[in-house]
mmCIF file with all atom_site columns, C-alpha atoms in Angstrom:
data_model
loop_
_atom_site.group_PDB
_atom_site.id
_atom_site.type_symbol
_atom_site.label_atom_id
_atom_site.label_alt_id
_atom_site.label_comp_id
_atom_site.label_asym_id
_atom_site.label_entity_id
_atom_site.label_seq_id
_atom_site.pdbx_PDB_ins_code
_atom_site.Cartn_x
_atom_site.Cartn_y
_atom_site.Cartn_z
_atom_site.occupancy
_atom_site.B_iso_or_equiv
_atom_site.pdbx_formal_charge
_atom_site.auth_seq_id
_atom_site.auth_comp_id
_atom_site.auth_asym_id
_atom_site.auth_atom_id
_atom_site.pdbx_PDB_model_num
ATOM 1   C CA . MET A 1 1  ? 28.360 160.515 118.332 1.00 0.00 ? 1  MET A CA 1
ATOM 2   C CA . GLY A 1 2  ? 26.518 157.752 116.516 1.00 0.00 ? 2  GLY A CA 1
ATOM 3   C CA . LYS A 1 3  ? 27.646 154.779 114.582 1.00 0.00 ? 3  LYS A CA 1
ATOM 4   C CA . SER A 1 4  ? 29.472 154.834 111.277 1.00 0.00 ? 4  SER A CA 1
ATOM 5   C CA . ILE A 1 5  ? 29.212 152.104 108.689 1.00 0.00 ? 5  ILE A CA 1
ATOM 6   C CA . PHE A 1 6  ? 32.162 150.991 106.625 1.00 0.00 ? 6  PHE A CA 1
ATOM 7   C CA . TYR A 1 7  ? 31.118 149.355 103.359 1.00 0.00 ? 7  TYR A CA 1
ATOM 8   C CA . HIS A 1 8  ? 33.646 147.289 101.496 1.00 0.00 ? 8  HIS A CA 1
ATOM 9   C CA . ALA A 1 9  ? 33.905 144.331 99.120  1.00 0.00 ? 9  ALA A CA 1
ATOM 10  C CA . GLY A 1 10 ? 37.020 142.587 100.231 1.00 0.00 ? 10 GLY A CA 1
ATOM 11  C CA . CYS A 1 11 ? 39.222 144.158 97.566  1.00 0.00 ? 11 CYS A CA 1
ATOM 12  C CA . PRO A 1 12 ? 42.845 145.061 98.424  1.00 0.00 ? 12 PRO A CA 1
ATOM 13  C CA . VAL A 1 13 ? 42.136 148.792 98.538  1.00 0.00 ? 13 VAL A CA 1
ATOM 14  C CA . CYS A 1 14 ? 39.187 148.033 100.870 1.00 0.00 ? 14 CYS A CA 1
ATOM 15  C CA . VAL A 1 15 ? 41.247 145.957 103.277 1.00 0.00 ? 15 VAL A CA 1
ATOM 16  C CA . SER A 1 16 ? 43.951 148.583 103.462 1.00 0.00 ? 16 SER A CA 1
ATOM 17  C CA . ALA A 1 17 ? 41.411 151.309 104.165 1.00 0.00 ? 17 ALA A CA 1
ATOM 18  C CA . GLU A 1 18 ? 39.607 149.128 106.652 1.00 0.00 ? 18 GLU A CA 1
ATOM 19  C CA . HIS A 1 19 ? 42.705 148.857 108.839 1.00 0.00 ? 19 HIS A CA 1
ATOM 20  C CA . ASP A 1 20 ? 43.047 152.598 109.008 1.00 0.00 ? 20 ASP A CA 1
ATOM 21  C CA . VAL A 1 21 ? 39.387 153.301 109.607 1.00 0.00 ? 21 VAL A CA 1
ATOM 22  C CA . LEU A 1 22 ? 39.087 150.741 112.366 1.00 0.00 ? 22 LEU A CA 1
ATOM 23  C CA . ASN A 1 23 ? 42.120 152.287 113.988 1.00 0.00 ? 23 ASN A CA 1
ATOM 24  C CA . LEU A 1 24 ? 40.947 155.877 113.690 1.00 0.00 ? 24 LEU A CA 1
ATOM 25  C CA . VAL A 1 25 ? 37.131 155.759 114.070 1.00 0.00 ? 25 VAL A CA 1
ATOM 26  C CA . LYS A 1 26 ? 35.223 154.514 117.074 1.00 0.00 ? 26 LYS A CA 1
ATOM 27  C CA . ASP A 1 27 ? 32.020 152.555 116.767 1.00 0.00 ? 27 ASP A CA 1
ATOM 28  C CA . VAL A 1 28 ? 32.120 151.324 113.207 1.00 0.00 ? 28 VAL A CA 1
ATOM 29  C CA . GLU A 1 29 ? 30.038 148.565 111.683 1.00 0.00 ? 29 GLU A CA 1
ATOM 30  C CA . VAL A 1 30 ? 31.875 146.756 108.940 1.00 0.00 ? 30 VAL A CA 1
ATOM 31  C CA . VAL A 1 31 ? 29.695 145.471 106.079 1.00 0.00 ? 31 VAL A CA 1
ATOM 32  C CA . ASN A 1 32 ? 31.111 143.452 103.159 1.00 0.00 ? 32 ASN A CA 1
ATOM 33  C CA . ILE A 1 33 ? 28.599 143.995 100.443 1.00 0.00 ? 33 ILE A CA 1
ATOM 34  C CA . GLY A 1 34 ? 30.552 141.545 98.249  1.00 0.00 ? 34 GLY A CA 1
ATOM 35  C CA . VAL A 1 35 ? 29.346 138.842 100.572 1.00 0.00 ? 35 VAL A CA 1
ATOM 36  C CA . ASN A 1 36 ? 26.241 140.437 102.076 1.00 0.00 ? 36 ASN A CA 1
ATOM 37  C CA . LYS A 1 37 ? 24.580 141.501 98.847  1.00 0.00 ? 37 LYS A CA 1
ATOM 38  C CA . ALA A 1 38 ? 21.259 142.036 100.635 1.00 0.00 ? 38 ALA A CA 1
ATOM 39  C CA . ARG A 1 39 ? 22.763 145.255 101.973 1.00 0.00 ? 39 ARG A CA 1
ATOM 40  C CA . ILE A 1 40 ? 23.834 146.725 98.574  1.00 0.00 ? 40 ILE A CA 1
ATOM 41  C CA . SER A 1 41 ? 20.556 148.590 98.180  1.00 0.00 ? 41 SER A CA 1
ATOM 42  C CA . GLU A 1 42 ? 20.882 150.096 101.640 1.00 0.00 ? 42 GLU A CA 1
ATOM 43  C CA . ALA A 1 43 ? 24.380 151.318 100.746 1.00 0.00 ? 43 ALA A CA 1
ATOM 44  C CA . GLU A 1 44 ? 23.158 152.761 97.390  1.00 0.00 ? 44 GLU A CA 1
ATOM 45  C CA . LYS A 1 45 ? 20.302 154.571 99.214  1.00 0.00 ? 45 LYS A CA 1
ATOM 46  C CA . ALA A 1 46 ? 22.842 156.146 101.550 1.00 0.00 ? 46 ALA A CA 1
ATOM 47  C CA . GLY A 1 47 ? 24.784 157.464 98.543  1.00 0.00 ? 47 GLY A CA 1
ATOM 48  C CA . VAL A 1 48 ? 27.547 154.926 98.308  1.00 0.00 ? 48 VAL A CA 1
ATOM 49  C CA . LYS A 1 49 ? 28.866 154.900 94.733  1.00 0.00 ? 49 LYS A CA 1
ATOM 50  C CA . SER A 1 50 ? 32.008 152.848 95.210  1.00 0.00 ? 50 SER A CA 1
ATOM 51  C CA . VAL A 1 51 ? 33.812 150.883 97.889  1.00 0.00 ? 51 VAL A CA 1
ATOM 52  C CA . PRO A 1 52 ? 35.526 151.309 100.270 1.00 0.00 ? 52 PRO A CA 1
ATOM 53  C CA . ALA A 1 53 ? 33.186 153.962 101.700 1.00 0.00 ? 53 ALA A CA 1
ATOM 54  C CA . LEU A 1 54 ? 32.432 155.228 105.159 1.00 0.00 ? 54 LEU A CA 1
ATOM 55  C CA . LEU A 1 55 ? 28.850 156.369 105.966 1.00 0.00 ? 55 LEU A CA 1
ATOM 56  C CA . THR A 1 56 ? 29.202 158.782 108.831 1.00 0.00 ? 56 THR A CA 1
ATOM 57  C CA . PRO A 1 57 ? 26.772 159.344 111.726 1.00 0.00 ? 57 PRO A CA 1
ATOM 58  C CA . SER A 1 58 ? 25.658 162.589 110.037 1.00 0.00 ? 58 SER A CA 1
ATOM 59  C CA . GLY A 1 59 ? 24.670 160.691 106.876 1.00 0.00 ? 59 GLY A CA 1
ATOM 60  C CA . ASN A 1 60 ? 27.502 161.796 104.690 1.00 0.00 ? 60 ASN A CA 1
ATOM 61  C CA . VAL A 1 61 ? 29.423 159.274 102.618 1.00 0.00 ? 61 VAL A CA 1
ATOM 62  C CA . LEU A 1 62 ? 33.184 159.442 102.420 1.00 0.00 ? 62 LEU A CA 1
ATOM 63  C CA . HIS A 1 63 ? 34.489 157.459 99.526  1.00 0.00 ? 63 HIS A CA 1
ATOM 64  C CA . LEU A 1 64 ? 37.992 156.372 100.597 1.00 0.00 ? 64 LEU A CA 1
ATOM 65  C CA . ASN A 1 65 ? 40.287 155.926 97.632  1.00 0.00 ? 65 ASN A CA 1
ATOM 66  C CA . PHE A 1 66 ? 38.712 153.691 95.067  1.00 0.00 ? 66 PHE A CA 1
ATOM 67  C CA . GLY A 1 67 ? 38.433 149.940 95.111  1.00 0.00 ? 67 GLY A CA 1
ATOM 68  C CA . ALA A 1 68 ? 35.363 148.993 93.071  1.00 0.00 ? 68 ALA A CA 1
ATOM 69  C CA . SER A 1 69 ? 32.146 150.560 91.845  1.00 0.00 ? 69 SER A CA 1
ATOM 70  C CA . ILE A 1 70 ? 28.807 149.392 93.166  1.00 0.00 ? 70 ILE A CA 1
ATOM 71  C CA . ALA A 1 71 ? 28.136 148.023 89.680  1.00 0.00 ? 71 ALA A CA 1
ATOM 72  C CA . ASP A 1 72 ? 31.292 145.943 89.936  1.00 0.00 ? 72 ASP A CA 1
ATOM 73  C CA . VAL A 1 73 ? 30.243 144.544 93.285  1.00 0.00 ? 73 VAL A CA 1
ATOM 74  C CA . LYS A 1 74 ? 26.784 143.602 91.863  1.00 0.00 ? 74 LYS A CA 1
ATOM 75  C CA . GLY A 1 75 ? 28.701 141.668 89.149  1.00 0.00 ? 75 GLY A CA 1
ATOM 76  C CA . MET B 1 1  ? 47.819 156.172 118.149 1.00 0.00 ? 1  MET B CA 1
ATOM 77  C CA . GLY B 1 2  ? 49.654 159.022 116.437 1.00 0.00 ? 2  GLY B CA 1
ATOM 78  C CA . LYS B 1 3  ? 48.527 162.153 114.744 1.00 0.00 ? 3  LYS B CA 1
ATOM 79  C CA . SER B 1 4  ? 46.653 162.273 111.400 1.00 0.00 ? 4  SER B CA 1
ATOM 80  C CA . ILE B 1 5  ? 46.902 165.100 108.935 1.00 0.00 ? 5  ILE B CA 1
ATOM 81  C CA . PHE B 1 6  ? 43.848 166.299 106.959 1.00 0.00 ? 6  PHE B CA 1
ATOM 82  C CA . TYR B 1 7  ? 44.927 168.106 103.774 1.00 0.00 ? 7  TYR B CA 1
ATOM 83  C CA . HIS B 1 8  ? 42.417 170.267 102.057 1.00 0.00 ? 8  HIS B CA 1
ATOM 84  C CA . ALA B 1 9  ? 42.141 173.311 99.871  1.00 0.00 ? 9  ALA B CA 1
ATOM 85  C CA . GLY B 1 10 ? 38.986 175.033 101.075 1.00 0.00 ? 10 GLY B CA 1
ATOM 86  C CA . CYS B 1 11 ? 36.732 173.540 98.337  1.00 0.00 ? 11 CYS B CA 1
ATOM 87  C CA . PRO B 1 12 ? 33.155 172.674 99.168  1.00 0.00 ? 12 PRO B CA 1
ATOM 88  C CA . VAL B 1 13 ? 33.884 168.909 99.081  1.00 0.00 ? 13 VAL B CA 1
ATOM 89  C CA . CYS B 1 14 ? 36.849 169.560 101.413 1.00 0.00 ? 14 CYS B CA 1
ATOM 90  C CA . VAL B 1 15 ? 34.753 171.549 103.949 1.00 0.00 ? 15 VAL B CA 1
ATOM 91  C CA . SER B 1 16 ? 32.112 168.849 104.056 1.00 0.00 ? 16 SER B CA 1
ATOM 92  C CA . ALA B 1 17 ? 34.655 166.119 104.523 1.00 0.00 ? 17 ALA B CA 1
ATOM 93  C CA . GLU B 1 18 ? 36.446 168.152 107.173 1.00 0.00 ? 18 GLU B CA 1
ATOM 94  C CA . HIS B 1 19 ? 33.358 168.314 109.401 1.00 0.00 ? 19 HIS B CA 1
ATOM 95  C CA . ASP B 1 20 ? 33.043 164.566 109.332 1.00 0.00 ? 20 ASP B CA 1
ATOM 96  C CA . VAL B 1 21 ? 36.723 163.863 109.840 1.00 0.00 ? 21 VAL B CA 1
ATOM 97  C CA . LEU B 1 22 ? 37.017 166.275 112.802 1.00 0.00 ? 22 LEU B CA 1
ATOM 98  C CA . ASN B 1 23 ? 33.948 164.618 114.405 1.00 0.00 ? 23 ASN B CA 1
ATOM 99  C CA . LEU B 1 24 ? 35.205 161.037 113.836 1.00 0.00 ? 24 LEU B CA 1
ATOM 100 C CA . VAL B 1 25 ? 38.980 161.151 114.154 1.00 0.00 ? 25 VAL B CA 1
ATOM 101 C CA . LYS B 1 26 ? 40.955 162.265 117.252 1.00 0.00 ? 26 LYS B CA 1
ATOM 102 C CA . ASP B 1 27 ? 44.185 164.171 117.044 1.00 0.00 ? 27 ASP B CA 1
ATOM 103 C CA . VAL B 1 28 ? 44.019 165.600 113.497 1.00 0.00 ? 28 VAL B CA 1
ATOM 104 C CA . GLU B 1 29 ? 46.087 168.499 112.139 1.00 0.00 ? 29 GLU B CA 1
ATOM 105 C CA . VAL B 1 30 ? 44.201 170.383 109.451 1.00 0.00 ? 30 VAL B CA 1
ATOM 106 C CA . VAL B 1 31 ? 46.322 171.816 106.726 1.00 0.00 ? 31 VAL B CA 1
ATOM 107 C CA . ASN B 1 32 ? 44.932 174.026 103.942 1.00 0.00 ? 32 ASN B CA 1
ATOM 108 C CA . ILE B 1 33 ? 47.400 173.623 101.103 1.00 0.00 ? 33 ILE B CA 1
ATOM 109 C CA . GLY B 1 34 ? 45.483 176.132 99.046  1.00 0.00 ? 34 GLY B CA 1
ATOM 110 C CA . VAL B 1 35 ? 46.647 178.800 101.477 1.00 0.00 ? 35 VAL B CA 1
ATOM 111 C CA . ASN B 1 36 ? 49.793 177.134 102.898 1.00 0.00 ? 36 ASN B CA 1
ATOM 112 C CA . LYS B 1 37 ? 51.421 176.237 99.674  1.00 0.00 ? 37 LYS B CA 1
ATOM 113 C CA . ALA B 1 38 ? 54.771 175.550 101.325 1.00 0.00 ? 38 ALA B CA 1
ATOM 114 C CA . ARG B 1 39 ? 53.250 172.240 102.472 1.00 0.00 ? 39 ARG B CA 1
ATOM 115 C CA . ILE B 1 40 ? 52.168 170.983 99.060  1.00 0.00 ? 40 ILE B CA 1
ATOM 116 C CA . SER B 1 41 ? 55.446 169.189 98.517  1.00 0.00 ? 41 SER B CA 1
ATOM 117 C CA . GLU B 1 42 ? 55.140 167.427 101.924 1.00 0.00 ? 42 GLU B CA 1
ATOM 118 C CA . ALA B 1 43 ? 51.663 166.273 101.002 1.00 0.00 ? 43 ALA B CA 1
ATOM 119 C CA . GLU B 1 44 ? 52.830 165.026 97.609  1.00 0.00 ? 44 GLU B CA 1
ATOM 120 C CA . LYS B 1 45 ? 55.701 163.062 99.249  1.00 0.00 ? 45 LYS B CA 1
ATOM 121 C CA . ALA B 1 46 ? 53.174 161.423 101.581 1.00 0.00 ? 46 ALA B CA 1
ATOM 122 C CA . GLY B 1 47 ? 51.205 160.275 98.496  1.00 0.00 ? 47 GLY B CA 1
ATOM 123 C CA . VAL B 1 48 ? 48.393 162.823 98.397  1.00 0.00 ? 48 VAL B CA 1
ATOM 124 C CA . LYS B 1 49 ? 47.026 162.985 94.852  1.00 0.00 ? 49 LYS B CA 1
ATOM 125 C CA . SER B 1 50 ? 43.945 165.014 95.488  1.00 0.00 ? 50 SER B CA 1
ATOM 126 C CA . VAL B 1 51 ? 42.157 166.839 98.334  1.00 0.00 ? 51 VAL B CA 1
ATOM 127 C CA . PRO B 1 52 ? 40.552 166.306 100.647 1.00 0.00 ? 52 PRO B CA 1
ATOM 128 C CA . ALA B 1 53 ? 42.829 163.604 101.947 1.00 0.00 ? 53 ALA B CA 1
ATOM 129 C CA . LEU B 1 54 ? 43.686 162.175 105.315 1.00 0.00 ? 54 LEU B CA 1
ATOM 130 C CA . LEU B 1 55 ? 47.202 161.012 105.992 1.00 0.00 ? 55 LEU B CA 1
ATOM 131 C CA . THR B 1 56 ? 46.898 158.401 108.731 1.00 0.00 ? 56 THR B CA 1
ATOM 132 C CA . PRO B 1 57 ? 49.373 157.695 111.578 1.00 0.00 ? 57 PRO B CA 1
ATOM 133 C CA . SER B 1 58 ? 50.414 154.517 109.677 1.00 0.00 ? 58 SER B CA 1
ATOM 134 C CA . GLY B 1 59 ? 51.445 156.582 106.665 1.00 0.00 ? 59 GLY B CA 1
ATOM 135 C CA . ASN B 1 60 ? 48.513 155.603 104.388 1.00 0.00 ? 60 ASN B CA 1
ATOM 136 C CA . VAL B 1 61 ? 46.633 158.264 102.452 1.00 0.00 ? 61 VAL B CA 1
ATOM 137 C CA . LEU B 1 62 ? 42.826 158.055 102.371 1.00 0.00 ? 62 LEU B CA 1
ATOM 138 C CA . HIS B 1 63 ? 41.554 160.264 99.532  1.00 0.00 ? 63 HIS B CA 1
ATOM 139 C CA . LEU B 1 64 ? 38.019 161.245 100.720 1.00 0.00 ? 64 LEU B CA 1
ATOM 140 C CA . ASN B 1 65 ? 35.667 161.843 97.833  1.00 0.00 ? 65 ASN B CA 1
ATOM 141 C CA . PHE B 1 66 ? 37.287 164.217 95.288  1.00 0.00 ? 66 PHE B CA 1
ATOM 142 C CA . GLY B 1 67 ? 37.551 167.957 95.584  1.00 0.00 ? 67 GLY B CA 1
ATOM 143 C CA . ALA B 1 68 ? 40.557 168.976 93.540  1.00 0.00 ? 68 ALA B CA 1
ATOM 144 C CA . SER B 1 69 ? 43.757 167.479 92.291  1.00 0.00 ? 69 SER B CA 1
ATOM 145 C CA . ILE B 1 70 ? 47.117 168.662 93.626  1.00 0.00 ? 70 ILE B CA 1
ATOM 146 C CA . ALA B 1 71 ? 47.765 170.119 90.196  1.00 0.00 ? 71 ALA B CA 1
ATOM 147 C CA . ASP B 1 72 ? 44.628 172.222 90.526  1.00 0.00 ? 72 ASP B CA 1
ATOM 148 C CA . VAL B 1 73 ? 45.735 173.449 93.963  1.00 0.00 ? 73 VAL B CA 1
ATOM 149 C CA . LYS B 1 74 ? 49.157 174.463 92.542  1.00 0.00 ? 74 LYS B CA 1
ATOM 150 C CA . GLY B 1 75 ? 47.216 176.539 89.986  1.00 0.00 ? 75 GLY B CA 1
#
């Protein structure tokens, strides 16, 4: 099983989801695209429409609840 | 770490999410509330607003993408 990537932007919904994801899923890279804006385009290419979102090893994106759209993160 | 419950209703979005969740998360009970309607009220009490959704051991609900609202499942 490969690595998952959890994209978030520091919002309250993101932080809450992050706790659950880190408890439940092994081998997760956490990326705050609110801070690390260089990785927004990578997230968009993967299909991330809003945060928090989990990109799974199979390449699917699971949007977990709704914190902010990518457009909001770009500001 | 306790058990998680994955609620779904057999919709295409649900099935896709189910594959990922079962690969990523250990100890998950899968409940199809489209078939097992007796468990809809339990899901609602836990905070499930739409399916697919994952109820975590800590009691949080992660709505994964959007397949159908609970109202749609009730039909």
